[in-house]
mmCIF file of C-alpha atoms in Angstrom:
data_model
loop_
_atom_site.group_PDB
_atom_site.id
_atom_site.type_symbol
_atom_site.label_atom_id
_atom_site.label_comp_id
_atom_site.label_asym_id
_atom_site.label_seq_id
_atom_site.Cartn_x
_atom_site.Cartn_y
_atom_site.Cartn_z
ATOM 1 C CA MET A 335 73.669 46.271 -186.498
ATOM 2 C CA LYS A 336 75.239 42.820 -187.432
ATOM 3 C CA VAL A 337 76.506 42.014 -184.461
ATOM 4 C CA ARG A 338 73.348 40.942 -182.573
ATOM 5 C CA PRO A 339 71.978 38.043 -185.067
ATOM 6 C CA LEU A 340 75.604 36.418 -185.394
ATOM 7 C CA ILE A 341 75.462 35.979 -181.816
ATOM 8 C CA PHE A 342 72.064 34.653 -181.803
ATOM 9 C CA ALA A 343 72.889 32.298 -184.581
ATOM 10 C CA LEU A 344 76.170 31.041 -182.428
ATOM 11 C CA LEU A 345 73.732 30.645 -179.491
ATOM 12 C CA CYS A 346 71.344 29.154 -181.230
ATOM 13 C CA LEU A 347 73.925 26.085 -183.108
ATOM 14 C CA ALA A 348 75.646 26.217 -179.225
ATOM 15 C CA THR A 349 72.099 25.327 -177.988
ATOM 16 C CA GLY A 350 71.233 22.814 -180.508
ATOM 17 C CA HIS A 351 74.618 20.766 -179.859
ATOM 18 C CA ILE A 352 74.186 20.631 -176.062
ATOM 19 C CA GLY A 353 70.705 19.158 -177.015
ATOM 20 C CA ALA A 354 72.240 16.615 -179.096
ATOM 21 C CA GLN A 355 74.198 14.983 -176.557
ATOM 22 C CA GLU A 356 73.802 11.493 -175.745
ATOM 23 C CA PRO A 357 72.772 11.526 -171.784
ATOM 24 C CA TYR A 358 75.247 9.759 -169.728
ATOM 25 C CA GLN A 359 75.450 6.267 -169.547
ATOM 26 C CA MET A 360 77.186 3.676 -166.854
ATOM 27 C CA LYS A 361 79.730 1.190 -168.332
ATOM 28 C CA GLY A 362 78.886 -2.644 -169.087
ATOM 29 C CA ASN A 363 80.804 -5.111 -167.303
ATOM 30 C CA ASP A 364 83.719 -5.762 -169.217
ATOM 31 C CA SER A 365 84.254 -9.240 -171.147
ATOM 32 C CA LYS A 366 87.420 -10.337 -169.411
ATOM 33 C CA ILE A 367 87.613 -12.854 -166.216
ATOM 34 C CA GLU A 368 89.239 -11.338 -163.553
ATOM 35 C CA ALA A 369 90.796 -13.376 -160.976
ATOM 36 C CA ASP A 370 92.567 -12.244 -157.727
ATOM 37 C CA PHE A 371 94.708 -14.157 -155.296
ATOM 38 C CA LEU A 372 95.858 -12.665 -151.862
ATOM 39 C CA PHE A 373 97.973 -14.229 -149.292
ATOM 40 C CA SER A 374 98.779 -13.106 -145.859
ATOM 41 C CA TYR A 375 100.934 -14.133 -142.958
ATOM 42 C CA TYR A 376 100.226 -12.839 -139.508
ATOM 43 C CA GLN A 377 101.748 -13.079 -136.282
ATOM 44 C CA GLN A 378 100.960 -11.657 -132.910
ATOM 45 C CA ASP A 379 102.035 -12.116 -129.059
ATOM 46 C CA GLY A 380 100.734 -10.715 -125.753
ATOM 47 C CA ASP A 381 99.987 -11.812 -122.309
ATOM 48 C CA HIS A 382 96.246 -11.086 -121.699
ATOM 49 C CA ALA A 383 94.593 -13.978 -123.210
ATOM 50 C CA ALA A 384 90.945 -14.147 -122.682
ATOM 51 C CA VAL A 385 90.921 -18.223 -122.811
ATOM 52 C CA THR A 386 92.777 -18.226 -119.398
ATOM 53 C CA GLY A 387 91.125 -15.290 -117.778
ATOM 54 C CA GLY A 388 92.865 -12.386 -119.369
ATOM 55 C CA ILE A 389 96.281 -13.688 -118.450
ATOM 56 C CA GLY A 390 98.476 -15.895 -120.408
ATOM 57 C CA THR A 391 99.927 -15.961 -123.757
ATOM 58 C CA GLU A 392 98.622 -14.762 -127.188
ATOM 59 C CA GLN A 393 100.539 -15.855 -129.364
ATOM 60 C CA LEU A 394 99.043 -16.661 -133.091
ATOM 61 C CA HIS A 395 100.006 -17.416 -136.305
ATOM 62 C CA ASP A 396 97.814 -17.210 -138.794
ATOM 63 C CA ILE A 397 98.114 -18.114 -142.632
ATOM 64 C CA ALA A 398 95.949 -16.968 -144.988
ATOM 65 C CA GLY A 399 95.110 -17.217 -148.579
ATOM 66 C CA LEU A 400 91.828 -15.772 -150.512
ATOM 67 C CA LEU A 401 91.157 -16.117 -154.266
ATOM 68 C CA VAL A 402 88.254 -13.922 -155.706
ATOM 69 C CA VAL A 403 86.905 -14.143 -158.902
ATOM 70 C CA ASN A 404 84.445 -11.933 -161.085
ATOM 71 C CA ILE A 405 82.779 -13.411 -164.006
ATOM 72 C CA PRO A 406 81.150 -11.444 -166.460
ATOM 73 C CA ILE A 407 77.915 -12.828 -167.981
ATOM 74 C CA ASP A 408 77.221 -10.228 -169.916
ATOM 75 C CA THR A 409 77.258 -6.519 -170.179
ATOM 76 C CA PHE A 410 74.273 -6.729 -167.598
ATOM 77 C CA HIS A 411 74.557 -9.479 -165.450
ATOM 78 C CA ALA A 412 78.228 -10.978 -163.279
ATOM 79 C CA LEU A 413 78.828 -13.051 -160.956
ATOM 80 C CA ASN A 414 81.505 -12.815 -158.131
ATOM 81 C CA ILE A 415 82.719 -15.669 -155.998
ATOM 82 C CA SER A 416 85.433 -15.553 -153.336
ATOM 83 C CA LEU A 417 87.064 -18.361 -151.397
ATOM 84 C CA GLY A 418 88.870 -18.460 -148.555
ATOM 85 C CA VAL A 419 91.215 -20.822 -145.998
ATOM 86 C CA ASP A 420 92.652 -19.536 -142.588
ATOM 87 C CA GLN A 421 94.748 -21.995 -141.423
ATOM 88 C CA TYR A 422 95.802 -21.013 -137.678
ATOM 89 C CA SER A 423 97.972 -22.139 -134.315
ATOM 90 C CA SER A 424 96.666 -20.516 -131.048
ATOM 91 C CA ALA A 425 98.704 -20.829 -128.200
ATOM 92 C CA SER A 426 95.996 -19.496 -125.957
ATOM 93 C CA THR A 427 92.985 -22.090 -127.404
ATOM 94 C CA ASP A 428 95.390 -24.343 -126.455
ATOM 95 C CA ARG A 429 94.520 -23.828 -123.078
ATOM 96 C CA ILE A 430 90.845 -24.787 -123.108
ATOM 97 C CA ASP A 431 91.836 -28.004 -121.569
ATOM 98 C CA ASN A 432 94.694 -27.043 -119.538
ATOM 99 C CA HIS A 433 97.208 -28.702 -121.615
ATOM 100 C CA MET A 434 98.824 -28.304 -125.139
ATOM 101 C CA SER A 435 96.386 -30.904 -126.946
ATOM 102 C CA SER A 436 93.098 -29.070 -127.754
ATOM 103 C CA ALA A 437 91.879 -29.165 -130.988
ATOM 104 C CA SER A 438 91.507 -25.817 -131.578
ATOM 105 C CA SER A 439 95.195 -24.969 -130.931
ATOM 106 C CA GLY A 440 95.369 -25.581 -134.794
ATOM 107 C CA ASP A 441 92.658 -25.176 -136.962
ATOM 108 C CA MET A 442 91.313 -24.424 -140.330
ATOM 109 C CA ARG A 443 88.492 -21.892 -141.157
ATOM 110 C CA THR A 444 87.153 -22.167 -144.323
ATOM 111 C CA TYR A 445 84.499 -19.755 -146.118
ATOM 112 C CA ALA A 446 83.275 -18.994 -149.512
ATOM 113 C CA ASN A 447 80.868 -16.387 -150.723
ATOM 114 C CA ALA A 448 78.977 -15.568 -154.290
ATOM 115 C CA LEU A 449 77.535 -12.319 -155.584
ATOM 116 C CA PHE A 450 74.902 -11.999 -158.383
ATOM 117 C CA THR A 451 74.549 -8.824 -159.745
ATOM 118 C CA ARG A 452 72.437 -7.243 -162.546
ATOM 119 C CA LYS A 453 73.452 -3.312 -164.260
ATOM 120 C CA ASN A 454 70.847 -1.207 -165.705
ATOM 121 C CA LEU A 455 72.925 1.045 -167.763
ATOM 122 C CA SER A 456 70.744 3.701 -168.701
ATOM 123 C CA LYS A 457 69.413 4.451 -164.731
ATOM 124 C CA GLY A 458 72.759 4.026 -163.476
ATOM 125 C CA GLU A 459 71.420 1.054 -160.942
ATOM 126 C CA THR A 460 73.231 -2.259 -159.772
ATOM 127 C CA TYR A 461 71.181 -4.977 -157.760
ATOM 128 C CA GLY A 462 73.241 -7.543 -156.214
ATOM 129 C CA ILE A 463 72.407 -10.917 -154.355
ATOM 130 C CA GLY A 464 74.803 -13.086 -152.219
ATOM 131 C CA LEU A 465 75.114 -15.788 -150.293
ATOM 132 C CA GLY A 466 78.309 -16.752 -147.841
ATOM 133 C CA PHE A 467 79.163 -19.765 -145.632
ATOM 134 C CA SER A 468 81.760 -20.288 -143.037
ATOM 135 C CA THR A 469 83.111 -23.314 -140.839
ATOM 136 C CA GLU A 470 85.481 -23.433 -138.313
ATOM 137 C CA PHE A 471 86.018 -26.036 -135.315
ATOM 138 C CA ASP A 472 83.493 -24.590 -133.123
ATOM 139 C CA TYR A 473 80.916 -22.641 -135.185
ATOM 140 C CA THR A 474 79.331 -22.510 -138.665
ATOM 141 C CA SER A 475 77.907 -19.636 -140.268
ATOM 142 C CA PHE A 476 75.463 -19.207 -143.067
ATOM 143 C CA SER A 477 74.999 -15.208 -144.730
ATOM 144 C CA THR A 478 72.674 -13.752 -147.059
ATOM 145 C CA ARG A 479 73.031 -10.213 -148.646
ATOM 146 C CA LEU A 480 71.083 -7.684 -150.836
ATOM 147 C CA SER A 481 72.748 -4.802 -151.993
ATOM 148 C CA TYR A 482 71.436 -1.742 -154.565
ATOM 149 C CA THR A 483 73.897 1.041 -155.904
ATOM 150 C CA LYS A 484 72.802 4.486 -158.012
ATOM 151 C CA GLU A 485 75.459 6.625 -159.721
ATOM 152 C CA TRP A 486 74.775 9.611 -161.133
ATOM 153 C CA ASN A 487 76.274 13.017 -162.216
ATOM 154 C CA GLU A 488 78.663 11.217 -165.270
ATOM 155 C CA GLY A 489 79.436 8.845 -162.376
ATOM 156 C CA ASN A 490 81.224 11.140 -159.922
ATOM 157 C CA SER A 491 78.176 10.553 -157.702
ATOM 158 C CA GLU A 492 77.797 7.151 -156.004
ATOM 159 C CA ILE A 493 75.159 5.624 -153.330
ATOM 160 C CA SER A 494 75.553 2.356 -152.382
ATOM 161 C CA LEU A 495 73.095 0.442 -150.109
ATOM 162 C CA SER A 496 72.916 -3.132 -148.199
ATOM 163 C CA GLY A 497 71.757 -5.219 -145.738
ATOM 164 C CA GLN A 498 73.259 -8.612 -144.630
ATOM 165 C CA ALA A 499 72.154 -11.316 -142.279
ATOM 166 C CA PHE A 500 74.369 -13.982 -140.385
ATOM 167 C CA LEU A 501 73.308 -17.145 -138.889
ATOM 168 C CA ASP A 502 75.860 -18.819 -137.056
ATOM 169 C CA ARG A 503 75.470 -21.662 -134.649
ATOM 170 C CA TRP A 504 78.118 -22.624 -132.151
ATOM 171 C CA ASP A 505 79.384 -25.899 -130.834
ATOM 172 C CA LEU A 506 79.652 -24.788 -126.873
ATOM 173 C CA ILE A 507 83.136 -26.564 -125.827
ATOM 174 C CA TYR A 508 83.488 -25.603 -122.078
ATOM 175 C CA PRO A 509 86.846 -25.141 -120.002
ATOM 176 C CA ILE A 510 87.650 -28.714 -119.226
ATOM 177 C CA GLU A 511 87.417 -28.012 -115.059
ATOM 178 C CA LEU A 512 84.139 -26.207 -115.895
ATOM 179 C CA ARG A 513 82.199 -29.003 -118.037
ATOM 180 C CA ASN A 514 78.798 -30.404 -116.569
ATOM 181 C CA GLN A 515 78.829 -27.496 -114.051
ATOM 182 C CA VAL A 516 77.959 -24.583 -116.412
ATOM 183 C CA SER A 517 75.994 -24.166 -119.189
ATOM 184 C CA LEU A 518 74.114 -21.500 -121.748
ATOM 185 C CA PRO A 519 70.777 -20.980 -122.795
ATOM 186 C CA THR A 520 71.727 -20.772 -126.949
ATOM 187 C CA ALA A 521 74.381 -21.880 -129.262
ATOM 188 C CA ASN A 522 72.953 -19.859 -131.787
ATOM 189 C CA ARG A 523 73.595 -16.265 -133.068
ATOM 190 C CA GLN A 524 72.056 -13.992 -135.594
ATOM 191 C CA SER A 525 73.572 -10.730 -137.178
ATOM 192 C CA PHE A 526 71.751 -8.037 -139.184
ATOM 193 C CA ASN A 527 73.780 -5.268 -140.898
ATOM 194 C CA ALA A 528 72.667 -2.175 -142.630
ATOM 195 C CA GLN A 529 74.993 -0.068 -144.200
ATOM 196 C CA ALA A 530 74.991 3.312 -146.523
ATOM 197 C CA VAL A 531 77.904 4.809 -148.241
ATOM 198 C CA TYR A 532 78.206 7.770 -150.523
ATOM 199 C CA SER A 533 80.789 8.419 -152.697
ATOM 200 C CA GLN A 534 81.754 11.789 -154.535
ATOM 201 C CA VAL A 535 84.328 13.019 -156.902
ATOM 202 C CA LEU A 536 85.008 16.887 -155.412
ATOM 203 C CA SER A 537 87.798 17.084 -157.783
ATOM 204 C CA GLN A 538 90.259 15.876 -160.410
ATOM 205 C CA ARG A 539 92.505 14.630 -157.455
ATOM 206 C CA LEU A 540 90.250 14.845 -154.265
ATOM 207 C CA GLN A 541 87.539 11.878 -153.592
ATOM 208 C CA LEU A 542 85.215 11.574 -150.800
ATOM 209 C CA ALA A 543 83.095 8.578 -149.240
ATOM 210 C CA LEU A 544 80.905 8.741 -145.691
ATOM 211 C CA SER A 545 79.359 5.566 -144.740
ATOM 212 C CA GLY A 546 77.299 4.621 -141.980
ATOM 213 C CA GLU A 547 76.161 1.415 -140.419
ATOM 214 C CA LEU A 548 74.284 -0.167 -137.873
ATOM 215 C CA ILE A 549 74.366 -3.093 -136.497
ATOM 216 C CA TYR A 550 72.164 -5.642 -134.743
ATOM 217 C CA MET A 551 73.155 -8.708 -133.145
ATOM 218 C CA ARG A 552 71.095 -11.391 -130.845
ATOM 219 C CA GLY A 553 71.855 -14.914 -129.567
ATOM 220 C CA LEU A 554 75.293 -16.221 -128.010
ATOM 221 C CA LEU A 555 77.549 -13.339 -127.756
ATOM 222 C CA SER A 556 80.034 -14.570 -125.326
ATOM 223 C CA THR A 557 82.870 -16.966 -126.327
ATOM 224 C CA PRO A 558 81.533 -20.637 -124.334
ATOM 225 C CA PHE A 559 85.698 -21.265 -123.582
ATOM 226 C CA HIS A 560 86.782 -17.869 -122.188
ATOM 227 C CA ARG A 561 87.155 -18.148 -118.385
ATOM 228 C CA VAL A 562 86.590 -15.249 -115.955
ATOM 229 C CA TYR A 563 88.547 -15.583 -112.566
ATOM 230 C CA PHE A 564 86.421 -13.829 -109.347
ATOM 231 C CA GLN A 565 87.869 -11.916 -106.378
ATOM 232 C CA GLU A 566 89.748 -13.374 -103.655
ATOM 233 C CA GLY A 567 89.492 -16.727 -104.802
ATOM 234 C CA ALA A 568 85.722 -16.980 -104.961
ATOM 235 C CA GLY A 569 86.016 -19.575 -108.363
ATOM 236 C CA LEU A 570 85.549 -18.828 -111.535
ATOM 237 C CA ASP A 571 82.715 -19.093 -114.318
ATOM 238 C CA ILE A 572 82.482 -19.011 -118.139
ATOM 239 C CA GLU A 573 82.499 -15.535 -119.851
ATOM 240 C CA ARG A 574 79.025 -13.964 -120.037
ATOM 241 C CA LEU A 575 77.371 -11.278 -121.858
ATOM 242 C CA PRO A 576 73.982 -9.822 -122.614
ATOM 243 C CA ASP A 577 72.261 -11.576 -125.733
ATOM 244 C CA HIS A 578 71.781 -8.621 -127.537
ATOM 245 C CA ARG A 579 73.891 -5.958 -129.002
ATOM 246 C CA LEU A 580 73.760 -2.664 -130.957
ATOM 247 C CA LYS A 581 76.664 -1.011 -133.226
ATOM 248 C CA ILE A 582 77.071 2.087 -134.816
ATOM 249 C CA PRO A 583 79.941 2.919 -136.828
ATOM 250 C CA LEU A 584 80.183 6.269 -138.691
ATOM 251 C CA ALA A 585 83.407 6.551 -141.248
ATOM 252 C CA ILE A 586 84.972 9.086 -143.636
ATOM 253 C CA ARG A 587 87.129 8.314 -145.985
ATOM 254 C CA LEU A 588 89.358 11.088 -148.004
ATOM 255 C CA ASN A 589 91.574 10.582 -151.125
ATOM 256 C CA TYR A 590 93.931 13.007 -152.554
ATOM 257 C CA PHE A 591 95.849 12.801 -155.670
ATOM 258 C CA PRO A 592 98.892 15.515 -155.134
ATOM 259 C CA PHE A 593 100.637 14.473 -158.246
ATOM 260 C CA ASP A 594 101.047 11.600 -160.639
ATOM 261 C CA GLY A 595 102.261 8.202 -158.986
ATOM 262 C CA LEU A 596 101.283 8.939 -155.267
ATOM 263 C CA ILE A 597 97.904 9.143 -153.631
ATOM 264 C CA VAL A 598 97.056 10.249 -150.052
ATOM 265 C CA ARG A 599 94.542 7.755 -148.372
ATOM 266 C CA SER A 600 92.846 9.090 -145.051
ATOM 267 C CA TYR A 601 90.495 7.093 -142.891
ATOM 268 C CA TYR A 602 88.687 8.351 -140.099
ATOM 269 C CA ARG A 603 85.618 5.834 -138.282
ATOM 270 C CA TYR A 604 83.483 6.719 -135.013
ATOM 271 C CA TYR A 605 82.265 3.711 -133.243
ATOM 272 C CA ARG A 606 79.659 3.312 -130.476
ATOM 273 C CA ASP A 607 77.410 0.451 -128.730
ATOM 274 C CA ASP A 608 75.728 -0.242 -126.299
ATOM 275 C CA PHE A 609 77.700 -2.271 -124.547
ATOM 276 C CA GLY A 610 79.560 1.045 -123.373
ATOM 277 C CA ILE A 611 82.562 0.870 -125.880
ATOM 278 C CA THR A 612 83.185 4.499 -127.540
ATOM 279 C CA ALA A 613 86.265 4.086 -130.181
ATOM 280 C CA HIS A 614 87.646 6.685 -132.559
ATOM 281 C CA THR A 615 89.825 5.096 -135.568
ATOM 282 C CA ALA A 616 92.377 6.813 -137.535
ATOM 283 C CA GLU A 617 94.451 6.301 -140.213
ATOM 284 C CA ILE A 618 96.376 7.056 -143.297
ATOM 285 C CA GLU A 619 98.145 5.537 -146.404
ATOM 286 C CA LEU A 620 100.323 6.320 -149.225
ATOM 287 C CA PRO A 621 100.804 4.137 -152.170
ATOM 288 C CA VAL A 622 103.439 5.153 -154.287
ATOM 289 C CA LYS A 623 103.831 3.842 -157.524
ATOM 290 C CA LEU A 624 107.227 2.580 -158.549
ATOM 291 C CA GLY A 625 106.846 1.454 -161.898
ATOM 292 C CA PRO A 626 103.745 -0.201 -164.287
ATOM 293 C CA VAL A 627 103.406 -2.859 -161.296
ATOM 294 C CA PHE A 628 105.409 -2.623 -158.368
ATOM 295 C CA THR A 629 103.617 0.057 -155.639
ATOM 296 C CA VAL A 630 105.134 0.509 -151.931
ATOM 297 C CA TYR A 631 102.510 1.484 -149.590
ATOM 298 C CA PRO A 632 103.529 2.645 -146.054
ATOM 299 C CA PHE A 633 101.061 2.640 -143.521
ATOM 300 C CA TYR A 634 99.991 3.720 -139.864
ATOM 301 C CA ARG A 635 96.793 3.561 -138.244
ATOM 302 C CA TYR A 636 95.610 5.196 -134.519
ATOM 303 C CA HIS A 637 92.640 3.456 -132.181
ATOM 304 C CA THR A 638 91.320 4.205 -129.133
ATOM 305 C CA GLN A 639 88.565 3.080 -127.358
ATOM 306 C CA THR A 640 86.765 3.075 -123.552
ATOM 307 C CA ALA A 641 86.186 -0.154 -121.842
ATOM 308 C CA ALA A 642 82.996 -2.113 -122.136
ATOM 309 C CA ASP A 643 81.065 -1.897 -119.072
ATOM 310 C CA TYR A 644 81.280 -5.650 -118.088
ATOM 311 C CA PHE A 645 84.585 -5.817 -118.579
ATOM 312 C CA ALA A 646 87.518 -6.173 -115.294
ATOM 313 C CA PRO A 647 91.204 -7.785 -115.247
ATOM 314 C CA TYR A 648 91.671 -11.334 -113.996
ATOM 315 C CA GLY A 649 90.529 -11.458 -110.432
ATOM 316 C CA GLU A 650 88.443 -8.014 -110.470
ATOM 317 C CA HIS A 651 84.969 -9.480 -110.821
ATOM 318 C CA THR A 652 82.575 -10.416 -108.081
ATOM 319 C CA SER A 653 80.353 -13.622 -108.333
ATOM 320 C CA ALA A 654 77.265 -11.083 -107.767
ATOM 321 C CA GLU A 655 77.624 -9.498 -110.956
ATOM 322 C CA THR A 656 75.197 -10.920 -113.758
ATOM 323 C CA PHE A 657 77.367 -10.106 -116.793
ATOM 324 C CA TYR A 658 81.313 -10.313 -116.812
ATOM 325 C CA THR A 659 84.303 -10.667 -119.306
ATOM 326 C CA SER A 660 88.245 -10.049 -118.959
ATOM 327 C CA ASP A 661 88.314 -10.242 -122.587
ATOM 328 C CA TYR A 662 90.895 -7.371 -123.742
ATOM 329 C CA ASP A 663 89.238 -6.793 -126.837
ATOM 330 C CA LEU A 664 86.666 -5.221 -124.943
ATOM 331 C CA SER A 665 89.125 -3.170 -122.389
ATOM 332 C CA ALA A 666 90.130 0.484 -122.921
ATOM 333 C CA LEU A 667 92.819 0.712 -124.961
ATOM 334 C CA GLN A 668 95.014 2.506 -127.506
ATOM 335 C CA SER A 669 97.055 1.014 -130.384
ATOM 336 C CA HIS A 670 99.318 2.323 -133.122
ATOM 337 C CA LYS A 671 99.622 0.366 -135.820
ATOM 338 C CA PHE A 672 102.627 0.914 -138.721
ATOM 339 C CA GLY A 673 103.801 -0.745 -141.473
ATOM 340 C CA LEU A 674 104.729 -1.067 -144.834
ATOM 341 C CA GLY A 675 103.076 -3.074 -147.911
ATOM 342 C CA LEU A 676 104.154 -4.187 -151.329
ATOM 343 C CA LYS A 677 101.630 -4.544 -154.673
ATOM 344 C CA TYR A 678 102.600 -6.341 -157.524
ATOM 345 C CA ALA A 679 99.992 -6.253 -160.493
ATOM 346 C CA PRO A 680 100.792 -6.512 -163.958
ATOM 347 C CA PRO A 681 99.107 -4.767 -166.511
ATOM 348 C CA TYR A 682 97.216 -7.884 -168.116
ATOM 349 C CA GLY A 683 97.460 -9.879 -164.929
ATOM 350 C CA LEU A 684 99.129 -13.682 -164.796
ATOM 351 C CA ALA A 685 96.537 -15.195 -167.027
ATOM 352 C CA ARG A 686 94.011 -13.783 -169.723
ATOM 353 C CA ALA A 687 90.471 -14.903 -170.784
ATOM 354 C CA LYS A 688 87.243 -13.440 -172.567
ATOM 355 C CA VAL A 689 83.914 -14.460 -172.373
ATOM 356 C CA ALA A 690 81.781 -14.707 -175.460
ATOM 357 C CA LYS A 691 79.050 -12.425 -176.101
ATOM 358 C CA GLY A 692 75.610 -13.199 -175.033
ATOM 359 C CA ASN A 693 74.650 -15.810 -172.408
ATOM 360 C CA LYS A 694 77.340 -18.450 -172.964
ATOM 361 C CA LEU A 695 80.552 -18.361 -171.037
#
């Protein structure tokens, strides 16, 4: 007869203990400045250069460096700055002038982005606003970005919304034999992106992310120095494409941790646009920790797509068509990419710095 009051008392104590627990609150910014430097080298070859109408060398060498610095201003505010440089040489763009001396054969792309974020720790929300700039030999681009992130379920669930706008201006460089003969209606291009990402921790070893994106482009969507050759020696023209394009990519990412030291990262992406392209991409990466600082990651990527409505190979377009391109990026294709990466990441980085509390660096 005394058991029931005892059980009731224990339940009351347990309920009181649960009620006294503090509600979950997202973490504030760390006090340390973090700087990451990334370097890459890329080389390619091929024989479908769009500059020469879908034939000719596509040889390219690219050396890229990127510096990303995250500066916590205080617990709630942070500034992320990225600065990048790409130095490249391209045999295909040498052929804009039909000889190996065009300015674009070796050029540099520089870009910078800044993102300011503010956290509301009690609500689990992060707001962001950003600006960007990029320039190359034949174009200049400005961009702006807004973002919102909400986390809940003790940080195991998260949704992120973002929107970007790009304002680009081309320097209209035509193939040498067509200069003073062809023209394009505008040198401007605008792009507007909206993206939503939902992330969920399903278990201690399984994480899921779903994403959807809507991209609308208008203005100059063709490349002024891409040539198109018509059937039966009927001459040539520059590439011409519609002045608007809608892209819809949908993706799923799944990360699995079978045991300590190994991660299985898998990714699938479906893509469709109103140029007539439908694409599927699948990728798997297997990072393996070799110690506290080294990680090796073999990877494989498969991509397949249908051709754009406006694509045809060299010499297969007719001059009666309104839009045409021989750029093999818009052709039907299948590609396999595999390789091996090595990551070196000391636990405390190569240098350390702290930010004082308050609003001062």
